[in-house]
């Protein structure tokens, strides 16, 4: 089975995989969100294979539900499910970090061959490429602070690489409760991966 949890906002629902960080999709109801998640399985497989992992998802199984907020509706899997407070083995942490690294690589590759001017939405909205890349880069620095990795604004690619190196080192460790930082590691791994992957797919869809 593919273990999922649902985060239900006032108007929309996120379906998120518990075992494959970053594989999360949103829609207007529970079944629609689950269906959309499964539709994206072939695209997530590219990331898993890049990480050297076999990706053969089974039938979806909802194992938990959490109440979301307007932030959920805005498009962010914001709430921390109780399952994220379970102990995390070193092997599982390293596997999740491998998926994040694969997502970073694929994001950089896609951004590197995509045009600056991306297709706009029906109302003319949407960032162009350089603004998406800057947003993803700066958001990661903010996410890192949630697990105790503190870096000043980047002045070079080397600064970003140093932050990522420290972040992956921290997130690769085994963990047991209690939570000592703002985010438990399971949630941090999912949130970091989701943000990169979500914007990776946005670029692919709009270029």
mmCIF file of C-alpha atoms in Angstrom:
data_model
loop_
_atom_site.group_PDB
_atom_site.id
_atom_site.type_symbol
_atom_site.label_atom_id
_atom_site.label_comp_id
_atom_site.label_asym_id
_atom_site.label_seq_id
_atom_site.Cartn_x
_atom_site.Cartn_y
_atom_site.Cartn_z
ATOM 1 C CA UNK A 1 0.000 0.000 0.000
ATOM 2 C CA UNK A 2 0.962 3.651 -0.431
ATOM 3 C CA UNK A 3 0.573 5.261 2.999
ATOM 4 C CA UNK A 4 -0.925 8.741 2.860
ATOM 5 C CA UNK A 5 -2.169 11.399 5.178
ATOM 6 C CA UNK A 6 -4.712 14.070 4.297
ATOM 7 C CA UNK A 7 -4.539 17.693 5.381
ATOM 8 C CA UNK A 8 -7.991 19.247 5.026
ATOM 9 C CA UNK A 9 -8.376 22.992 4.757
ATOM 10 C CA UNK A 10 -11.664 24.912 4.530
ATOM 11 C CA UNK A 11 -11.798 24.474 0.757
ATOM 12 C CA UNK A 12 -8.967 22.195 -0.363
ATOM 13 C CA UNK A 13 -7.217 18.980 0.647
ATOM 14 C CA UNK A 14 -3.586 17.905 0.444
ATOM 15 C CA UNK A 15 -2.779 14.223 -0.048
ATOM 16 C CA UNK A 16 0.808 13.496 1.028
ATOM 17 C CA UNK A 17 2.848 10.325 0.977
ATOM 18 C CA UNK A 18 4.340 9.355 4.317
ATOM 19 C CA UNK A 19 7.118 7.283 2.775
ATOM 20 C CA UNK A 20 8.115 9.366 -0.253
ATOM 21 C CA UNK A 21 9.013 12.922 0.814
ATOM 22 C CA UNK A 22 7.734 15.621 -1.498
ATOM 23 C CA UNK A 23 5.082 13.493 -3.196
ATOM 24 C CA UNK A 24 2.123 15.715 -2.258
ATOM 25 C CA UNK A 25 -0.744 17.085 -4.325
ATOM 26 C CA UNK A 26 -3.719 19.321 -3.605
ATOM 27 C CA UNK A 27 -7.286 19.386 -4.922
ATOM 28 C CA UNK A 28 -10.812 20.344 -3.888
ATOM 29 C CA UNK A 29 -11.738 17.155 -2.017
ATOM 30 C CA UNK A 30 -10.260 14.013 -0.485
ATOM 31 C CA UNK A 31 -10.806 11.678 -3.429
ATOM 32 C CA UNK A 32 -9.757 14.323 -5.936
ATOM 33 C CA UNK A 33 -6.539 14.991 -3.989
ATOM 34 C CA UNK A 34 -5.707 11.282 -3.795
ATOM 35 C CA UNK A 35 -6.419 10.841 -7.506
ATOM 36 C CA UNK A 36 -4.203 13.788 -8.370
ATOM 37 C CA UNK A 37 -1.401 12.420 -6.192
ATOM 38 C CA UNK A 38 -1.514 9.085 -7.990
ATOM 39 C CA UNK A 39 -1.575 10.824 -11.381
ATOM 40 C CA UNK A 40 1.789 12.339 -10.499
ATOM 41 C CA UNK A 41 3.392 8.982 -9.673
ATOM 42 C CA UNK A 42 5.208 8.758 -13.052
ATOM 43 C CA UNK A 43 6.715 12.206 -12.501
ATOM 44 C CA UNK A 44 7.812 11.392 -8.971
ATOM 45 C CA UNK A 45 9.369 8.175 -10.280
ATOM 46 C CA UNK A 46 11.946 10.271 -12.144
ATOM 47 C CA UNK A 47 13.102 11.705 -8.824
ATOM 48 C CA UNK A 48 13.139 8.347 -7.050
ATOM 49 C CA UNK A 49 15.124 6.739 -9.847
ATOM 50 C CA UNK A 50 17.572 9.644 -9.809
ATOM 51 C CA UNK A 51 18.077 8.832 -6.123
ATOM 52 C CA UNK A 52 18.700 5.172 -6.989
ATOM 53 C CA UNK A 53 15.416 3.968 -5.459
ATOM 54 C CA UNK A 54 12.807 1.636 -6.903
ATOM 55 C CA UNK A 55 9.446 3.396 -6.943
ATOM 56 C CA UNK A 56 6.493 1.001 -7.221
ATOM 57 C CA UNK A 57 3.569 2.596 -5.362
ATOM 58 C CA UNK A 58 0.591 0.439 -4.475
ATOM 59 C CA UNK A 59 -3.009 1.323 -3.778
ATOM 60 C CA UNK A 60 -3.361 4.466 -1.651
ATOM 61 C CA UNK A 61 -4.163 3.955 2.025
ATOM 62 C CA UNK A 62 -5.115 6.946 4.181
ATOM 63 C CA UNK A 63 -3.534 6.378 7.582
ATOM 64 C CA UNK A 64 -4.113 9.803 9.145
ATOM 65 C CA UNK A 65 -6.023 13.040 8.711
ATOM 66 C CA UNK A 66 -5.127 16.478 10.045
ATOM 67 C CA UNK A 67 -7.140 19.681 10.120
ATOM 68 C CA UNK A 68 -5.656 22.357 7.893
ATOM 69 C CA UNK A 69 -6.173 26.101 7.659
ATOM 70 C CA UNK A 70 -6.321 28.813 5.019
ATOM 71 C CA UNK A 71 -2.597 28.127 4.511
ATOM 72 C CA UNK A 72 -3.574 24.667 3.271
ATOM 73 C CA UNK A 73 -5.983 26.252 0.796
ATOM 74 C CA UNK A 74 -3.231 28.636 -0.290
ATOM 75 C CA UNK A 75 -1.251 25.577 -1.392
ATOM 76 C CA UNK A 76 1.140 24.666 1.427
ATOM 77 C CA UNK A 77 1.127 21.369 3.414
ATOM 78 C CA UNK A 78 1.528 23.283 6.649
ATOM 79 C CA UNK A 79 0.305 21.074 9.494
ATOM 80 C CA UNK A 80 2.496 18.481 11.215
ATOM 81 C CA UNK A 81 0.752 15.093 11.550
ATOM 82 C CA UNK A 82 1.309 13.066 14.716
ATOM 83 C CA UNK A 83 3.030 10.401 12.610
ATOM 84 C CA UNK A 84 5.880 12.849 12.066
ATOM 85 C CA UNK A 85 6.652 12.596 15.770
ATOM 86 C CA UNK A 86 7.610 8.933 15.490
ATOM 87 C CA UNK A 87 11.328 7.975 15.751
ATOM 88 C CA UNK A 88 13.312 8.200 12.524
ATOM 89 C CA UNK A 89 16.059 5.688 11.758
ATOM 90 C CA UNK A 90 19.336 6.754 10.234
ATOM 91 C CA UNK A 91 18.672 4.620 7.146
ATOM 92 C CA UNK A 92 15.279 6.220 6.553
ATOM 93 C CA UNK A 93 16.700 9.698 7.069
ATOM 94 C CA UNK A 94 19.512 9.063 4.574
ATOM 95 C CA UNK A 95 17.018 7.683 2.048
ATOM 96 C CA UNK A 96 14.900 10.826 2.362
ATOM 97 C CA UNK A 97 17.934 13.067 1.963
ATOM 98 C CA UNK A 98 18.869 11.161 -1.211
ATOM 99 C CA UNK A 99 15.450 12.091 -2.607
ATOM 100 C CA UNK A 100 15.992 15.746 -1.718
ATOM 101 C CA UNK A 101 19.367 15.733 -3.443
ATOM 102 C CA UNK A 102 17.785 14.141 -6.524
ATOM 103 C CA UNK A 103 15.077 16.805 -6.528
ATOM 104 C CA UNK A 104 17.711 19.556 -6.316
ATOM 105 C CA UNK A 105 19.623 18.072 -9.236
ATOM 106 C CA UNK A 106 16.549 17.720 -11.413
ATOM 107 C CA UNK A 107 15.314 21.203 -10.509
ATOM 108 C CA UNK A 108 18.649 22.746 -11.500
ATOM 109 C CA UNK A 109 18.712 20.778 -14.761
ATOM 110 C CA UNK A 110 15.176 21.785 -15.735
ATOM 111 C CA UNK A 111 15.735 25.413 -14.752
ATOM 112 C CA UNK A 112 18.946 25.425 -16.756
ATOM 113 C CA UNK A 113 17.182 24.590 -20.026
ATOM 114 C CA UNK A 114 13.941 26.521 -19.508
ATOM 115 C CA UNK A 115 13.142 29.991 -20.862
ATOM 116 C CA UNK A 116 13.000 33.020 -18.584
ATOM 117 C CA UNK A 117 9.476 33.867 -19.731
ATOM 118 C CA UNK A 118 7.115 31.126 -18.595
ATOM 119 C CA UNK A 119 3.518 30.735 -19.691
ATOM 120 C CA UNK A 120 1.182 32.813 -17.555
ATOM 121 C CA UNK A 121 -1.994 31.601 -15.887
ATOM 122 C CA UNK A 122 -5.475 32.488 -17.170
ATOM 123 C CA UNK A 123 -5.359 35.719 -15.151
ATOM 124 C CA UNK A 124 -1.838 36.580 -16.200
ATOM 125 C CA UNK A 125 -0.247 35.417 -12.954
ATOM 126 C CA UNK A 126 2.841 33.364 -12.228
ATOM 127 C CA UNK A 127 6.511 34.102 -11.619
ATOM 128 C CA UNK A 128 9.049 33.972 -14.387
ATOM 129 C CA UNK A 129 11.937 31.513 -14.153
ATOM 130 C CA UNK A 130 14.525 33.595 -12.293
ATOM 131 C CA UNK A 131 11.992 34.576 -9.646
ATOM 132 C CA UNK A 132 10.966 30.935 -9.100
ATOM 133 C CA UNK A 133 14.612 29.913 -8.716
ATOM 134 C CA UNK A 134 15.258 32.767 -6.275
ATOM 135 C CA UNK A 135 12.122 31.892 -4.308
ATOM 136 C CA UNK A 136 13.080 28.225 -3.975
ATOM 137 C CA UNK A 137 16.643 29.121 -2.975
ATOM 138 C CA UNK A 138 15.656 31.633 -0.318
ATOM 139 C CA UNK A 139 12.814 29.487 1.047
ATOM 140 C CA UNK A 140 15.297 26.685 1.719
ATOM 141 C CA UNK A 141 17.337 28.990 3.905
ATOM 142 C CA UNK A 142 14.198 29.739 5.905
ATOM 143 C CA UNK A 143 13.295 26.065 6.148
ATOM 144 C CA UNK A 144 16.802 25.254 7.361
ATOM 145 C CA UNK A 145 16.333 27.611 10.294
ATOM 146 C CA UNK A 146 13.412 25.448 11.442
ATOM 147 C CA UNK A 147 15.874 22.627 12.172
ATOM 148 C CA UNK A 148 18.631 24.774 13.636
ATOM 149 C CA UNK A 149 20.712 25.400 10.494
ATOM 150 C CA UNK A 150 21.396 29.134 10.465
ATOM 151 C CA UNK A 151 22.950 30.882 7.466
ATOM 152 C CA UNK A 152 23.041 34.515 6.392
ATOM 153 C CA UNK A 153 21.631 35.555 2.975
ATOM 154 C CA UNK A 154 23.690 34.014 0.191
ATOM 155 C CA UNK A 155 26.348 35.988 -1.638
ATOM 156 C CA UNK A 156 27.435 33.141 -3.893
ATOM 157 C CA UNK A 157 26.585 29.646 -5.067
ATOM 158 C CA UNK A 158 29.174 28.476 -2.576
ATOM 159 C CA UNK A 159 27.098 29.927 0.255
ATOM 160 C CA UNK A 160 24.079 27.983 -0.931
ATOM 161 C CA UNK A 161 26.123 24.797 -1.252
ATOM 162 C CA UNK A 162 27.427 25.229 2.296
ATOM 163 C CA UNK A 163 23.908 25.628 3.656
ATOM 164 C CA UNK A 164 22.669 22.577 1.763
ATOM 165 C CA UNK A 165 25.605 20.516 2.984
ATOM 166 C CA UNK A 166 24.864 21.387 6.598
ATOM 167 C CA UNK A 167 21.124 20.906 6.141
ATOM 168 C CA UNK A 168 21.514 17.440 4.623
ATOM 169 C CA UNK A 169 23.986 16.492 7.343
ATOM 170 C CA UNK A 170 21.444 17.431 10.028
ATOM 171 C CA UNK A 171 18.518 15.748 8.266
ATOM 172 C CA UNK A 172 20.498 12.531 7.645
ATOM 173 C CA UNK A 173 20.686 11.745 11.350
ATOM 174 C CA UNK A 174 18.557 9.278 13.248
ATOM 175 C CA UNK A 175 16.075 11.055 15.505
ATOM 176 C CA UNK A 176 13.900 10.300 18.519
ATOM 177 C CA UNK A 177 11.428 12.529 20.375
ATOM 178 C CA UNK A 178 11.140 15.026 21.906
ATOM 179 C CA UNK A 179 11.155 17.770 19.283
ATOM 180 C CA UNK A 180 13.898 20.284 20.097
ATOM 181 C CA UNK A 181 13.584 22.474 16.994
ATOM 182 C CA UNK A 182 10.550 24.090 15.376
ATOM 183 C CA UNK A 183 10.072 21.232 12.902
ATOM 184 C CA UNK A 184 10.496 17.501 13.560
ATOM 185 C CA UNK A 185 12.835 15.914 10.997
ATOM 186 C CA UNK A 186 10.155 13.883 9.199
ATOM 187 C CA UNK A 187 8.149 17.005 8.503
ATOM 188 C CA UNK A 188 11.246 18.993 7.534
ATOM 189 C CA UNK A 189 12.298 16.322 5.040
ATOM 190 C CA UNK A 190 8.846 16.307 3.461
ATOM 191 C CA UNK A 191 8.479 20.090 3.392
ATOM 192 C CA UNK A 192 11.915 20.729 1.862
ATOM 193 C CA UNK A 193 11.407 18.058 -0.793
ATOM 194 C CA UNK A 194 7.844 19.161 -1.568
ATOM 195 C CA UNK A 195 8.796 22.784 -2.163
ATOM 196 C CA UNK A 196 11.544 21.942 -4.642
ATOM 197 C CA UNK A 197 9.435 19.344 -6.442
ATOM 198 C CA UNK A 198 6.317 21.521 -6.572
ATOM 199 C CA UNK A 199 8.222 24.311 -8.317
ATOM 200 C CA UNK A 200 10.093 21.833 -10.518
ATOM 201 C CA UNK A 201 6.766 20.616 -11.839
ATOM 202 C CA UNK A 202 5.510 24.177 -12.155
ATOM 203 C CA UNK A 203 8.427 25.063 -14.420
ATOM 204 C CA UNK A 204 7.916 21.928 -16.503
ATOM 205 C CA UNK A 205 4.232 22.704 -16.932
ATOM 206 C CA UNK A 206 4.689 26.371 -17.795
ATOM 207 C CA UNK A 207 7.721 26.369 -20.053
#
